[in-house]
mmCIF file of C-alpha atoms in Angstrom:
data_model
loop_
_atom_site.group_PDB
_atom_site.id
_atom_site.type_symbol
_atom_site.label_atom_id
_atom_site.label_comp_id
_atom_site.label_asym_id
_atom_site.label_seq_id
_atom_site.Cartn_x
_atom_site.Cartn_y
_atom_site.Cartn_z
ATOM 1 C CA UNK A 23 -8.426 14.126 -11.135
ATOM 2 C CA UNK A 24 -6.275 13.234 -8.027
ATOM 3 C CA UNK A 25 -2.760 13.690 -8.414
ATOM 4 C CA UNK A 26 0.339 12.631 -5.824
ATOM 5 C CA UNK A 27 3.906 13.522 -6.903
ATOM 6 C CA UNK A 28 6.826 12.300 -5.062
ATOM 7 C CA UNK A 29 10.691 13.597 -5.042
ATOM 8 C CA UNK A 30 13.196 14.082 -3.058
ATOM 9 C CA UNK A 31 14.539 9.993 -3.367
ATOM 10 C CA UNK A 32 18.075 9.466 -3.897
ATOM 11 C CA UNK A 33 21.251 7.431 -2.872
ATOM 12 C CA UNK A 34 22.359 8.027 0.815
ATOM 13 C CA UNK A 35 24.676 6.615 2.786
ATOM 14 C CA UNK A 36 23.705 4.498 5.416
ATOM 15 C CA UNK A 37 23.171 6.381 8.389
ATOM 16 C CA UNK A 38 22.239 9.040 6.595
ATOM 17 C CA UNK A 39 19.400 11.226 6.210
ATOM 18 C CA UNK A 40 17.050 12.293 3.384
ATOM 19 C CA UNK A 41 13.244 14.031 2.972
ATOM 20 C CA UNK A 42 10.441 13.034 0.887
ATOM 21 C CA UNK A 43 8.168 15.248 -0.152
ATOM 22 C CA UNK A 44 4.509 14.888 -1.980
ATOM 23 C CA UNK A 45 2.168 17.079 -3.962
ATOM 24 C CA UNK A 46 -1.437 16.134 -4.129
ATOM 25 C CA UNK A 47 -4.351 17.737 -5.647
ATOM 26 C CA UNK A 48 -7.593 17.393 -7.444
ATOM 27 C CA UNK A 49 -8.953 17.102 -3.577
ATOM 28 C CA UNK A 50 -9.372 18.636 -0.725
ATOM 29 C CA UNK A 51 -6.247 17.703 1.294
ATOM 30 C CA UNK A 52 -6.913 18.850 4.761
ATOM 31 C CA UNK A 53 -9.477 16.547 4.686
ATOM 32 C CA UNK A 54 -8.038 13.155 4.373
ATOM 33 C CA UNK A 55 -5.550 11.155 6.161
ATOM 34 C CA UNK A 56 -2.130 10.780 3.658
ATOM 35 C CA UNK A 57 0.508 8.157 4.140
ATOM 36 C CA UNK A 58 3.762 6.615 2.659
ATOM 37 C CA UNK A 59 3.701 2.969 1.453
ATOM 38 C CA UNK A 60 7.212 1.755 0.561
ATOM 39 C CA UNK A 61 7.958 -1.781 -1.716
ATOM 40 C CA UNK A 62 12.019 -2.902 -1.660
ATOM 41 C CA UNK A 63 13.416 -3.932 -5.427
ATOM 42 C CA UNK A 64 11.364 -7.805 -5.730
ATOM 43 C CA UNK A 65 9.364 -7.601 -2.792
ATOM 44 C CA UNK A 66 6.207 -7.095 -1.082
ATOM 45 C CA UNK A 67 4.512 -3.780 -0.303
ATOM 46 C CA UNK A 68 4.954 -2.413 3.347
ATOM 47 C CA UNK A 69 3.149 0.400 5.062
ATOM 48 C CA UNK A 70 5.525 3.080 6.627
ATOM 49 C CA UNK A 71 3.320 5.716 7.503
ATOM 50 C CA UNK A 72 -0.012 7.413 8.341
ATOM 51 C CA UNK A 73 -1.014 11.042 9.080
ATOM 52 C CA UNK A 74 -4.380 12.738 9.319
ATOM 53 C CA UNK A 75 -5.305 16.236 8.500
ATOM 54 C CA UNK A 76 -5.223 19.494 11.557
ATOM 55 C CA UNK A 77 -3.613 18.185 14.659
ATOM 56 C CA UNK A 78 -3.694 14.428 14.812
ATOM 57 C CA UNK A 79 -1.139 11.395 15.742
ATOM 58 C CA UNK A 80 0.702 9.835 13.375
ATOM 59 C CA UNK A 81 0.988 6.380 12.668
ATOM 60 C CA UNK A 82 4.125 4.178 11.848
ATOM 61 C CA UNK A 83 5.084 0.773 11.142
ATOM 62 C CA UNK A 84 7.354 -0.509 13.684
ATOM 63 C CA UNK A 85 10.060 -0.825 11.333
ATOM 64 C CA UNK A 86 10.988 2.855 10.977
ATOM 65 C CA UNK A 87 9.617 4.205 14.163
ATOM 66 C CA UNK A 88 11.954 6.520 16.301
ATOM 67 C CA UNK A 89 13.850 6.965 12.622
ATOM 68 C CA UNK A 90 10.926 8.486 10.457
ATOM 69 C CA UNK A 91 8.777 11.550 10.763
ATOM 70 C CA UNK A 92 5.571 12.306 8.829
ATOM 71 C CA UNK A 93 4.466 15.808 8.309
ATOM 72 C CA UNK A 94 2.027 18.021 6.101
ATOM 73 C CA UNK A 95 1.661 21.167 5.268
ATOM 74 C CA UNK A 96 -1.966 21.362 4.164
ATOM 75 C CA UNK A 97 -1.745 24.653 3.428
ATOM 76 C CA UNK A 98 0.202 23.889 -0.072
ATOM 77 C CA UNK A 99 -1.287 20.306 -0.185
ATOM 78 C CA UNK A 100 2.398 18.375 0.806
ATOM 79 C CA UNK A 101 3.288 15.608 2.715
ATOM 80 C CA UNK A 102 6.398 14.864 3.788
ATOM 81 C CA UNK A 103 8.616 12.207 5.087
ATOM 82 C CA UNK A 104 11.981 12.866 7.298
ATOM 83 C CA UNK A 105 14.104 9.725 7.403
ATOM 84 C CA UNK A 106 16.867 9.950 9.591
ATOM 85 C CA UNK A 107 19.342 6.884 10.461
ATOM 86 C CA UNK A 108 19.078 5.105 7.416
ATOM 87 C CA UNK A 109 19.856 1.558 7.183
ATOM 88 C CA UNK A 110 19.883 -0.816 4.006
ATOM 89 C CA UNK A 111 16.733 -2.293 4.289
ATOM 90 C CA UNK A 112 15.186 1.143 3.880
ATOM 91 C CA UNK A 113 16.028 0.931 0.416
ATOM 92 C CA UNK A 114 12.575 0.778 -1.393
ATOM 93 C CA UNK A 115 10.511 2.614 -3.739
ATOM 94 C CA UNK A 116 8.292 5.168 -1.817
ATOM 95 C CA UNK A 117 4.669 6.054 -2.832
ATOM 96 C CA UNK A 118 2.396 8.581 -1.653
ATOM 97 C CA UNK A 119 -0.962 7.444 -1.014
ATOM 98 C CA UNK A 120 -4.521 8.924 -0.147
ATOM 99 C CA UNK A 121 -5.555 6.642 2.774
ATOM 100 C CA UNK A 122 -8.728 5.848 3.789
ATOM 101 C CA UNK A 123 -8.393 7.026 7.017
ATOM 102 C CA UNK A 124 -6.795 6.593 10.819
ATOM 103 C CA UNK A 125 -6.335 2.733 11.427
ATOM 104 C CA UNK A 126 -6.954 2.005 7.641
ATOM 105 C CA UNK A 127 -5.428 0.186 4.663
ATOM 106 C CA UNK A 128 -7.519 1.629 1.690
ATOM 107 C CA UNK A 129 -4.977 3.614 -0.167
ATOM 108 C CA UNK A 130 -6.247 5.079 -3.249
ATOM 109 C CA UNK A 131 -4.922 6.446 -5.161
ATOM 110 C CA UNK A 132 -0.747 5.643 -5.608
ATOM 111 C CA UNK A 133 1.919 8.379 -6.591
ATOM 112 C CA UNK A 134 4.526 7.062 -9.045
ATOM 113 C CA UNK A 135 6.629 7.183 -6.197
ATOM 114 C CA UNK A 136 10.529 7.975 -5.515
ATOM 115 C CA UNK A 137 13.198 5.490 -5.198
ATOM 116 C CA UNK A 138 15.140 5.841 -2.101
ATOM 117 C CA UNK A 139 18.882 3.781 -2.340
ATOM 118 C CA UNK A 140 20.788 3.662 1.187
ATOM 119 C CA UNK A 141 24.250 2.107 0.463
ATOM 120 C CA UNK A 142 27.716 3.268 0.645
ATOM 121 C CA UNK B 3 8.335 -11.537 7.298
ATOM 122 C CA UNK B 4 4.423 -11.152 6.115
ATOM 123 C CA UNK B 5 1.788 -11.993 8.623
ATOM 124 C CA UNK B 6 -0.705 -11.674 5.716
ATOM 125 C CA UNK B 7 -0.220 -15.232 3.733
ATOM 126 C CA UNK B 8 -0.458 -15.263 0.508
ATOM 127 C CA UNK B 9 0.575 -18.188 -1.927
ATOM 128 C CA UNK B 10 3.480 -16.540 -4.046
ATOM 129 C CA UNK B 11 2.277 -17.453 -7.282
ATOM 130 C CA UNK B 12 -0.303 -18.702 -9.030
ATOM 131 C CA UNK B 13 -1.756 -19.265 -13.143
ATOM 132 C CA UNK B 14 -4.655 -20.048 -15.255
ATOM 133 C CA UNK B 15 -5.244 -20.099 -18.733
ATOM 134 C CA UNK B 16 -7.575 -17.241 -20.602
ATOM 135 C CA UNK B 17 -11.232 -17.434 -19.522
ATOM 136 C CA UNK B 18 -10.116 -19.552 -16.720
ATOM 137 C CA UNK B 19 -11.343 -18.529 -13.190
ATOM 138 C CA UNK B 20 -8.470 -18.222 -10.690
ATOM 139 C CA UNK B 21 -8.419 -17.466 -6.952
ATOM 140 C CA UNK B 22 -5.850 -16.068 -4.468
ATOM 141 C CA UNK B 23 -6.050 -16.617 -1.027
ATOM 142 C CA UNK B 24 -5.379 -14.309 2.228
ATOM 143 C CA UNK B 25 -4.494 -15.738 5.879
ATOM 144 C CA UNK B 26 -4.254 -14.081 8.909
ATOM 145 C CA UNK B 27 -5.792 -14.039 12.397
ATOM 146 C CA UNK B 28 -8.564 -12.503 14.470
ATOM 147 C CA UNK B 29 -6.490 -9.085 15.058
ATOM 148 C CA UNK B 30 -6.698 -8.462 11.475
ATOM 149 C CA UNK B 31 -8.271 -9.782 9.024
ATOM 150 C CA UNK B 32 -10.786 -11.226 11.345
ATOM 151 C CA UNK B 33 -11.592 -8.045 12.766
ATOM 152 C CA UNK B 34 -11.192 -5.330 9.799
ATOM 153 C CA UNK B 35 -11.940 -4.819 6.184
ATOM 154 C CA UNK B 36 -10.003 -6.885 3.538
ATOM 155 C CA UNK B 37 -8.166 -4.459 0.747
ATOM 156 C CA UNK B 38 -6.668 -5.938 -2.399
ATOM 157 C CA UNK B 39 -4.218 -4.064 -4.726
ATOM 158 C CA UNK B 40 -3.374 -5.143 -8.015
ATOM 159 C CA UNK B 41 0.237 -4.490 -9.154
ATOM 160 C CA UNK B 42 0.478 -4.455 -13.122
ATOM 161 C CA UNK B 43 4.530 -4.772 -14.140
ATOM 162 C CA UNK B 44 6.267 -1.358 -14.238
ATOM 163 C CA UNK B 45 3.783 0.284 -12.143
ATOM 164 C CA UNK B 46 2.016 1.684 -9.322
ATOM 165 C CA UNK B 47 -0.341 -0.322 -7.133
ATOM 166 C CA UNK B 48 -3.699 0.160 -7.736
ATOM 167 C CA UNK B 49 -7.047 -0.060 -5.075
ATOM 168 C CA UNK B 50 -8.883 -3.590 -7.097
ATOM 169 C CA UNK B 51 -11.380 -4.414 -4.090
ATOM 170 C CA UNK B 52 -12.198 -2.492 -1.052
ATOM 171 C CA UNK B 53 -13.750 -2.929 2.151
ATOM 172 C CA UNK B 54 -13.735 -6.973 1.409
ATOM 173 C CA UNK B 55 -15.370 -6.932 -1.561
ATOM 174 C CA UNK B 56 -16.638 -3.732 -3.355
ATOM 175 C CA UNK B 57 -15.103 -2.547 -6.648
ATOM 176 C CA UNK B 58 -14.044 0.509 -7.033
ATOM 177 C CA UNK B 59 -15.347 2.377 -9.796
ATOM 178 C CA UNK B 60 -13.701 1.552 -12.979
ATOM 179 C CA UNK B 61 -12.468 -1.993 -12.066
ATOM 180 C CA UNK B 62 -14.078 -5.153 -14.173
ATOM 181 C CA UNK B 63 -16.902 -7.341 -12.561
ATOM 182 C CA UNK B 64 -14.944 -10.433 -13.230
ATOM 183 C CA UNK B 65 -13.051 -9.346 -10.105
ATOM 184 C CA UNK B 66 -14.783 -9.740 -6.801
ATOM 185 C CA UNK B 67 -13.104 -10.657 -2.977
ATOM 186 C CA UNK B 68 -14.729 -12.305 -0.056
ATOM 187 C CA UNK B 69 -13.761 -13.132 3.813
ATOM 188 C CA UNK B 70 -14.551 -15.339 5.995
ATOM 189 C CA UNK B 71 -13.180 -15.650 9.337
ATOM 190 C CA UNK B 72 -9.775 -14.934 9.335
ATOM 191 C CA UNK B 73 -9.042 -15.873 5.632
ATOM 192 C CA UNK B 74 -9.980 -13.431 2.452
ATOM 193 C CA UNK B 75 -9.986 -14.700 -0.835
ATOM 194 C CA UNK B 76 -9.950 -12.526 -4.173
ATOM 195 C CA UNK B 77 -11.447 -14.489 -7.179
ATOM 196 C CA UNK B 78 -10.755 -13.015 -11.287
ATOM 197 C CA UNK B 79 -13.168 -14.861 -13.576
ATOM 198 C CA UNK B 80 -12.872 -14.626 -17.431
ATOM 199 C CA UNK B 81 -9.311 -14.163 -17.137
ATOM 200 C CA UNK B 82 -7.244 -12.140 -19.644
ATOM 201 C CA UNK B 83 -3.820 -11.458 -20.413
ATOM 202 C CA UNK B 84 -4.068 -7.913 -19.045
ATOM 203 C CA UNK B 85 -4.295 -9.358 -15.750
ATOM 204 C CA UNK B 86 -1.067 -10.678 -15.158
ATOM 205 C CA UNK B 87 0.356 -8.731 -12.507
ATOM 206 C CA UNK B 88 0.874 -9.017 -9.032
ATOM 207 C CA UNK B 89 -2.102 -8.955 -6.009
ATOM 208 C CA UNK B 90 -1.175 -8.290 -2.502
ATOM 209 C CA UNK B 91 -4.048 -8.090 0.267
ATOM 210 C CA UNK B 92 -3.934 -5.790 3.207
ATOM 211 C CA UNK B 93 -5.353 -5.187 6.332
ATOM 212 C CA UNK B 94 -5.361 -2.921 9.680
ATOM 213 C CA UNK B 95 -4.154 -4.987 12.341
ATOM 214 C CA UNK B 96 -5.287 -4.504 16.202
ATOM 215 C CA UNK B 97 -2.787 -5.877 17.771
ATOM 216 C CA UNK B 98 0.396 -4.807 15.958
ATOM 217 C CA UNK B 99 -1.325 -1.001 15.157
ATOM 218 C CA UNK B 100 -0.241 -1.693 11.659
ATOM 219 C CA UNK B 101 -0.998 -1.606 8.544
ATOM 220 C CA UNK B 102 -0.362 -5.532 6.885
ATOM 221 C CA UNK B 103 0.041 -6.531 3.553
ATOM 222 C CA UNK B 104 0.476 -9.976 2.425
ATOM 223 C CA UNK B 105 3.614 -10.816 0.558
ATOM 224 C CA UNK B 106 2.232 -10.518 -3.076
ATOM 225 C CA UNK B 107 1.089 -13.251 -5.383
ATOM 226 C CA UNK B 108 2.251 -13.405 -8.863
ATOM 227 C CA UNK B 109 -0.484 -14.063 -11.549
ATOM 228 C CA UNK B 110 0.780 -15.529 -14.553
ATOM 229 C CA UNK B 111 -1.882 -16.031 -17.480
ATOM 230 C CA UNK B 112 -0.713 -18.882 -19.439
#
């Protein structure tokens, strides 16, 4: 069975900083692309972030680029997100999702994901 | 702001049929596949209809999606009380390199 468990959400300050981190298995993680997908409290879902297994370019919504980095370590199966510069509207719930690959918005399967609060 | 349009809520009554519409424009959905996500309250999204309109496995017939041009369109027949939740679309856009959802329609089964 796949599996994606987020942590690492808290409450920062604005402008401050904070990683997300996200343990898959049940698959073989090197080979799929792996993203975040982030939904503020009563609102719509928004893609954040896409990254591909081995050396490939990441992807980003507009909204967080320059501020967010997407990594993985696919030798322990983990994503991860850096957020730096955190503003209010950052504040979201963020899952970890299996995406269907580069330039793609199949995600299946959701983490629970990891609430992320940015106020002071 | 959503450049995905969905209506932000809509109803029927059990065994009613009820469809949810998606606009957006040639970058997107007229030029990639149409994802829908089904949002049940209290939880995690969940893939309903991929690639316009195939079901994953596990997910009920009386669910099924279309497109057609720029618009997509997810249809629930038989409805039932379990499927009150909320459906957002999604689709890669060419022009922005993004990923777009819509805003989310609410389903309420009366």
């Amino acid at each position: 069975e796949v599996q994606l468990l987020e942590s690492g959400g808290n409450l920062v300050q604005p402008g401050g900083s904070l990683r997300l981190s996200c343990v898959a298995s049940g698959f073989t993680f090197s080979n799929y692309v792996m993203g975040w997908v982030r939904q503020a409290p009563g609102r719509g879902l928004e893609w954040v972030s896409s990254l591909g297994g081995g050396p490939s370019s990441p992807y980003y919504a507009r909204s967080v680029k320059g501020r967010f980095t997407i990594s993985r370590d696919d030798s322990d199966n983990t994503l991860h997100l850096q957020m730096n510069s955190l503003r209010a509207d950052d504040t979201a719930r963020y899952y970890c999702v299996k995406v269907g690959g580069t330039r793609n918005a199949r995600f299946d399967p959701w983490g629970q994901g990891t609430l992320v609060t940015v106020s002071s | 702001q959503s450049v995905l349009t969905q209506p932000p809520s809509a109803s029927g009554t059990p065994g009613q049929r009820v469809i949810i519409s998606c606009s957006g424009s040639t970058s997107n959905i007229g030029s990639n596949y149409v994802y829908w996500y089904q949002q049940l309250p209290g939880s995690a999204p969940k893939l309903l209809i991929s690639m316009n309109n195939q079901r994953p496995s596990g997910v009920p017939d009386r669910f099924s999606g279309s497109r057609s041009g720029t618009s997509a369109s997810l249809a629930i027949s038989g409805l039932q009380s379990e499927d009150e939740a909320d459906y957002s679309c999604a689709a890669w856009d060419d022009s922005l390199d993004d990923v777009l959802f819509g805003g989310g329609t609410r389903l309420t089964v009366l």
